mmCIF file of C-alpha atoms and ligand atoms in Angstrom:
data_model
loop_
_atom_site.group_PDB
_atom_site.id
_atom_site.type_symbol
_atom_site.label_atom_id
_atom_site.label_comp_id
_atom_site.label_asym_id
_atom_site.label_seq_id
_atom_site.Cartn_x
_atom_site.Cartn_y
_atom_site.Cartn_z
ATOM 1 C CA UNK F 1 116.006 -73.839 92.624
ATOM 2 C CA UNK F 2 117.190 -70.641 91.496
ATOM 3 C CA UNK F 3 121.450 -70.667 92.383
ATOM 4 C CA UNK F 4 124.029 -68.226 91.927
ATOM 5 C CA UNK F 5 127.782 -68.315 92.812
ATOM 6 C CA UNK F 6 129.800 -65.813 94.250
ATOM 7 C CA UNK F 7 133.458 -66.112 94.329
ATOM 8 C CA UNK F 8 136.674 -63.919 94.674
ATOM 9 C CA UNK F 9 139.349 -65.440 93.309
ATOM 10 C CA UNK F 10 142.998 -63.446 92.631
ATOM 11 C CA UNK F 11 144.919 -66.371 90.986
ATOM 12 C CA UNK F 12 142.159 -68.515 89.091
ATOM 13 C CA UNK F 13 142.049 -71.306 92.093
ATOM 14 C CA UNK F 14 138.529 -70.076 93.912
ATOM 15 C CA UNK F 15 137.236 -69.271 90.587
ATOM 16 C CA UNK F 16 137.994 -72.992 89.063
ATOM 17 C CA UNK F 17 136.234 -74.268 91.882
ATOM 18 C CA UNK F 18 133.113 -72.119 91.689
ATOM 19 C CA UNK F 19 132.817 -72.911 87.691
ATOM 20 C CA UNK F 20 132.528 -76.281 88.015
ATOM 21 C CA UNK F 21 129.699 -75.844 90.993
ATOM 22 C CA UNK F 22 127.996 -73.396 88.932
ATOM 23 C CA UNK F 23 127.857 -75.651 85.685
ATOM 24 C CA UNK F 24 126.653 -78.587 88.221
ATOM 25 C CA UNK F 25 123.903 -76.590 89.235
ATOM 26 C CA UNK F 26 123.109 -75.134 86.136
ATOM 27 C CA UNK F 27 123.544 -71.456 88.226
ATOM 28 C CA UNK F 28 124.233 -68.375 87.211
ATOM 29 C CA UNK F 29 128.222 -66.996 88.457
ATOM 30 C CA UNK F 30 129.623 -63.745 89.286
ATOM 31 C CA UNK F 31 133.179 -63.350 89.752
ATOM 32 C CA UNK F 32 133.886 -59.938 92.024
ATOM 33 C CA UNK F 33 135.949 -57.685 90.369
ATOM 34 C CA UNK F 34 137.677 -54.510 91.942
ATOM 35 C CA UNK F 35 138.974 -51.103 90.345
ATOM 36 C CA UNK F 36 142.722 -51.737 91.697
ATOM 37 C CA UNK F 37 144.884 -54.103 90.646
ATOM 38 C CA UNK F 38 147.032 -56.542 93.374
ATOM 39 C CA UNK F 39 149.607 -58.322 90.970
ATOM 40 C CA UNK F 40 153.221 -58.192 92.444
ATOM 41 C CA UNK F 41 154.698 -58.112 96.023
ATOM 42 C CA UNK F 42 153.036 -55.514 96.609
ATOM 43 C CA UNK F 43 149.471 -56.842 95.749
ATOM 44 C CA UNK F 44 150.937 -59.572 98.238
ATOM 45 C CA UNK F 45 151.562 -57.647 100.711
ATOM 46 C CA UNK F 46 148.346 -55.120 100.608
ATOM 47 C CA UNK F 47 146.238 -58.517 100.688
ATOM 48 C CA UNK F 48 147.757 -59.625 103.016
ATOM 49 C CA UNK F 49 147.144 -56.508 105.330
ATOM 50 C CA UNK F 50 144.442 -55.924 104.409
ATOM 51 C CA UNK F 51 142.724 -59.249 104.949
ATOM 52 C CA UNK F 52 143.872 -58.793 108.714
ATOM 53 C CA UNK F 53 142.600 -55.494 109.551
ATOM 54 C CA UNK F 54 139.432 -56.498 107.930
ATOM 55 C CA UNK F 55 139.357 -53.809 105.544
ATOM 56 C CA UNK F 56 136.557 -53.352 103.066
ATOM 57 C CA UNK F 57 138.607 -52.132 99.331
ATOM 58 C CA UNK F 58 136.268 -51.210 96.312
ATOM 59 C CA UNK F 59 135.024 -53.788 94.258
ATOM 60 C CA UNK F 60 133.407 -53.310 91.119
ATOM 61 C CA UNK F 61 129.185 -53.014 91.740
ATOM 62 C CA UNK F 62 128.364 -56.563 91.200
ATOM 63 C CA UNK F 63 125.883 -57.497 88.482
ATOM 64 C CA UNK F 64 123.394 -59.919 90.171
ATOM 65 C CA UNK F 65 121.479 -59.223 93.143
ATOM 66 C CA UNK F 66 122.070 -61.969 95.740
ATOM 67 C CA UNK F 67 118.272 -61.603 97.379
ATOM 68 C CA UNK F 68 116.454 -62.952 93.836
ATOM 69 C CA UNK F 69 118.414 -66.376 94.164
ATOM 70 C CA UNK F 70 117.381 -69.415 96.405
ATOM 71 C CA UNK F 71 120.836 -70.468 97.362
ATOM 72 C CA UNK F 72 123.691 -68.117 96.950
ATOM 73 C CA UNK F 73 126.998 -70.201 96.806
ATOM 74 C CA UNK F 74 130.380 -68.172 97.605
ATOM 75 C CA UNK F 75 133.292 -68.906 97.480
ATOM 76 C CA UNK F 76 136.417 -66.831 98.563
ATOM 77 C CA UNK F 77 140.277 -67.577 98.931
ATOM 78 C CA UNK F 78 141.542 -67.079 102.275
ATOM 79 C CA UNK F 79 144.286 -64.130 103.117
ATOM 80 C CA UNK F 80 146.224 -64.270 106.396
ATOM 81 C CA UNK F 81 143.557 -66.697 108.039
ATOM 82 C CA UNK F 82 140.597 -64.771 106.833
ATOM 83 C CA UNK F 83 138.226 -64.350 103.722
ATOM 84 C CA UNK F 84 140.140 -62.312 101.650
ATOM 85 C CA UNK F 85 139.313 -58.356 101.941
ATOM 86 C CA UNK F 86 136.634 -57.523 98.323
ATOM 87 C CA UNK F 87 135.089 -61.130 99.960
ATOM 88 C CA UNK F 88 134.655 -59.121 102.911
ATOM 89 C CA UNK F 89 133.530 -56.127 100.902
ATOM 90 C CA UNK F 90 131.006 -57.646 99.244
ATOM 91 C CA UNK F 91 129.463 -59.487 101.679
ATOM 92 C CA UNK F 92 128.555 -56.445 103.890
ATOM 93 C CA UNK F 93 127.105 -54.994 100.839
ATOM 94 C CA UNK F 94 124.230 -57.478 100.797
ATOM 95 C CA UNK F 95 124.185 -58.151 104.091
ATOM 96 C CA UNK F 96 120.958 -59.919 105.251
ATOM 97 C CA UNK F 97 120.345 -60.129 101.973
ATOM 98 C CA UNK F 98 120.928 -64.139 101.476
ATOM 99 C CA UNK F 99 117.830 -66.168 101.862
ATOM 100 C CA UNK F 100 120.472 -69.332 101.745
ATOM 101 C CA UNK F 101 124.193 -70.106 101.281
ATOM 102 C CA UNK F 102 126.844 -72.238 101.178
ATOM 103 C CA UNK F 103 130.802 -71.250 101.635
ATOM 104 C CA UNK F 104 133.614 -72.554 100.040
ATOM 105 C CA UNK F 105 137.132 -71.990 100.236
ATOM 106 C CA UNK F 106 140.358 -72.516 98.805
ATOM 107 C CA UNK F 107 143.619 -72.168 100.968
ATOM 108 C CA UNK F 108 147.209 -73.629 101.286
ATOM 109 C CA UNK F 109 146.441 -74.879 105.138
ATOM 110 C CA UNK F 110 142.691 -76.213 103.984
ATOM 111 C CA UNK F 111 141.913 -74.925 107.697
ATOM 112 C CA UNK F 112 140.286 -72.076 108.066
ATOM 113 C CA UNK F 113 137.026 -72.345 110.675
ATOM 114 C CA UNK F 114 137.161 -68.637 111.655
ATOM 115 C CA UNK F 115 137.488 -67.415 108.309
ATOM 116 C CA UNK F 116 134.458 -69.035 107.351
ATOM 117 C CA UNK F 117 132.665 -68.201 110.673
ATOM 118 C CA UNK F 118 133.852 -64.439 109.803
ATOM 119 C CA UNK F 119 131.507 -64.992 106.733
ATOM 120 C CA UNK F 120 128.458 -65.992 108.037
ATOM 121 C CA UNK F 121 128.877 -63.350 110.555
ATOM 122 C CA UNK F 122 129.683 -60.536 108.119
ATOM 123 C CA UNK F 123 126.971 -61.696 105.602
ATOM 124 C CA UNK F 124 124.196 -62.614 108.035
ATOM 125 C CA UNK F 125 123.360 -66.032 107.244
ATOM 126 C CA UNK F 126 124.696 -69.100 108.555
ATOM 127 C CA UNK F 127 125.684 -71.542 105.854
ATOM 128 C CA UNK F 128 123.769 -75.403 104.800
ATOM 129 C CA UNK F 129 127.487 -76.052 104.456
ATOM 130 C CA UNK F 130 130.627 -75.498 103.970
ATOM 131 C CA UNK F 131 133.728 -76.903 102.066
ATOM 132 C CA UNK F 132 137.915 -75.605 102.472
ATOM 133 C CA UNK F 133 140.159 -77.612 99.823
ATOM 134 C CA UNK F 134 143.975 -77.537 100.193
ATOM 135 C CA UNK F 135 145.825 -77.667 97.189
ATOM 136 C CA UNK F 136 146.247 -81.338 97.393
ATOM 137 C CA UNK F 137 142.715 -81.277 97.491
ATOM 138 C CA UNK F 138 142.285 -79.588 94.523
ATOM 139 C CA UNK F 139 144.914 -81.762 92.816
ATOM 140 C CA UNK F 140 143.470 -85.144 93.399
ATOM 141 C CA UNK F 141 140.090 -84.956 95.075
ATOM 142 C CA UNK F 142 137.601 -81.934 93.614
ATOM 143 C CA UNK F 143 135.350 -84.041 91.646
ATOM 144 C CA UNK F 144 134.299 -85.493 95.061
ATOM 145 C CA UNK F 145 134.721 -83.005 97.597
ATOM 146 C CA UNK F 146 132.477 -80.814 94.920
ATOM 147 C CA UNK F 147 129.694 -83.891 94.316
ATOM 148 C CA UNK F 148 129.358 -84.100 98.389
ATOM 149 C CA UNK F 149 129.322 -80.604 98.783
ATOM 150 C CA UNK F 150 126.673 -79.828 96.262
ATOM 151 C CA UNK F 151 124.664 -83.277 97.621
ATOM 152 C CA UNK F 152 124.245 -81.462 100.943
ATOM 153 C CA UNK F 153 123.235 -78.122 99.224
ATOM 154 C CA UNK F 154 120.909 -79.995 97.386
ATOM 155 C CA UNK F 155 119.543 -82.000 100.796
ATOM 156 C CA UNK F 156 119.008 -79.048 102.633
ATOM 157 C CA UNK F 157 116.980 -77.310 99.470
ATOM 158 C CA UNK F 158 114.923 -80.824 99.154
ATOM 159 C CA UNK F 159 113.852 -80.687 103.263
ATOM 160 C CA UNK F 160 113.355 -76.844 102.905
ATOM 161 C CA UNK F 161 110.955 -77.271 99.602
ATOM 162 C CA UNK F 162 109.235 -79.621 101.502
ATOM 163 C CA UNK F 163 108.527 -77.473 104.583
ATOM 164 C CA UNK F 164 107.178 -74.703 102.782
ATOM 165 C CA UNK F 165 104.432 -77.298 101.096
HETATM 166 C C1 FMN K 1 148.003 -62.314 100.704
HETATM 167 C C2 FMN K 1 147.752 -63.784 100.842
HETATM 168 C C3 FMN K 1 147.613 -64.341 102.102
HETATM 169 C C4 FMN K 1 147.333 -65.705 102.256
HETATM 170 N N1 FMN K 1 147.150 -66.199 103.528
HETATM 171 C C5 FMN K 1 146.804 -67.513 103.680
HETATM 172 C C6 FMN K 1 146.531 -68.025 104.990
HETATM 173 O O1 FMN K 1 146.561 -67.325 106.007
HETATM 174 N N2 FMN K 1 146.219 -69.327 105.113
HETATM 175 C C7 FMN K 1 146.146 -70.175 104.023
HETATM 176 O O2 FMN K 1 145.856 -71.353 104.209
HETATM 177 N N3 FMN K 1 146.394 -69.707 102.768
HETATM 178 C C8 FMN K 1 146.715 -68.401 102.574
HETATM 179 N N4 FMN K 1 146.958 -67.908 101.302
HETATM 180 C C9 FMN K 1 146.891 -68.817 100.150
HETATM 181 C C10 FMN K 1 145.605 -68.686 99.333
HETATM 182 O O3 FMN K 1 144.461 -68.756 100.154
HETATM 183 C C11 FMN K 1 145.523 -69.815 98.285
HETATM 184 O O4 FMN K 1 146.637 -69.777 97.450
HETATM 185 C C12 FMN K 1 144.244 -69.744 97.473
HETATM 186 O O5 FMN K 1 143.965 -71.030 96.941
HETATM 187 C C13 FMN K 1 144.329 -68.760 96.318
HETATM 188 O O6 FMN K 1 143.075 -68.716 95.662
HETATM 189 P P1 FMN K 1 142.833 -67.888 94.307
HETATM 190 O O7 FMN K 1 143.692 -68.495 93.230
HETATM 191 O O8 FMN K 1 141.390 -68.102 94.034
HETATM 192 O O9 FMN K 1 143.167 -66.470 94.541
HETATM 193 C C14 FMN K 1 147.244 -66.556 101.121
HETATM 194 C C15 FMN K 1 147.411 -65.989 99.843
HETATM 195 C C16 FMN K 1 147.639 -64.622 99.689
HETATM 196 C C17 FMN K 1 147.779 -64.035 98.306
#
């Protein structure tokens, strides 16, 4: 199985998170990068507004092609109850493009259904899974909320190799 991760991370949380998937799974990452900076209030504040107008900034043309991996595993932080905006961007560049994903997300509520619903909708693909940690998630329960998540990746991959026998 042929994996990459995805993620968009602006403070190092999302990215943390994808690391340690991607070294589980022995996949290749790609962190989305974008031509503008969003440090300061006003980075804040642009995020924030643009997360809930569900804008589409610039990123950065990404360096892997989503469509040549088995499972595509991304992983966003969430901005005013949605993925946050280059997530957005980049997902309707390779639109349909997924043969299979799973989402992740980091957030202070750890709640966040629609914003993860707003993914599958914008890439195209509806997720084997998903996974939202909080930070007291993050603090005290990673290693396992990241071994259960990747055990259902891994399930789904198993039942699908299986089918295509
Ligand atoms: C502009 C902005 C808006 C945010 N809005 C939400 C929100 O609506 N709900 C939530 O649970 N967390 C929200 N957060 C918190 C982030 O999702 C959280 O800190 C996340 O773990 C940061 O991930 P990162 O370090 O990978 O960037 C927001 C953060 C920013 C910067």
């Amino acid at each position: 199985m042929k994996g990459l991760v995805v993620v968009y991370s602006r403070t190092g949380r999302t990215l943390a998170v994808g690391e340690k998937i991607a070294a589980r799974l022995g996949a290749d990452i790609e962190r989305i990068a974008e031509p503008r900076e969003r440090r300061g209030i006003f980075g804040f504040v642009r995020s924030g507004y643009e997360a809930l107008r569900e804008k589409k900034p610039p990123i950065v043309e990404p360096k892997r092609d989503p469509s040549r991996y088995d499972i595509v595993i991304v992983g966003t932080s969430i901005w005013a109850g949605r993925m946050a905006s280059p997530m957005r961007s980049y997902l309707s560049r390779f639109a349909g493009g997924f043969h299979r994903a799973a989402f992740f997300a980091t957030s202070s509520s750890g709640r966040n259904d629609a914003a993860l619903r707003g993914m599958a909708r914008v890439a195209g693909v509806e997720p084997i899974t998903v996974m939202e940690l909080a930070p007291r998630d993050l603090k005290e329960d990673v290693e396992n909320r990241i071994e259960r998540f990747i055990a259902e990746v891994e399930a789904e991959s198993t039942a699908n190799r299986l089918q295509d026998r």
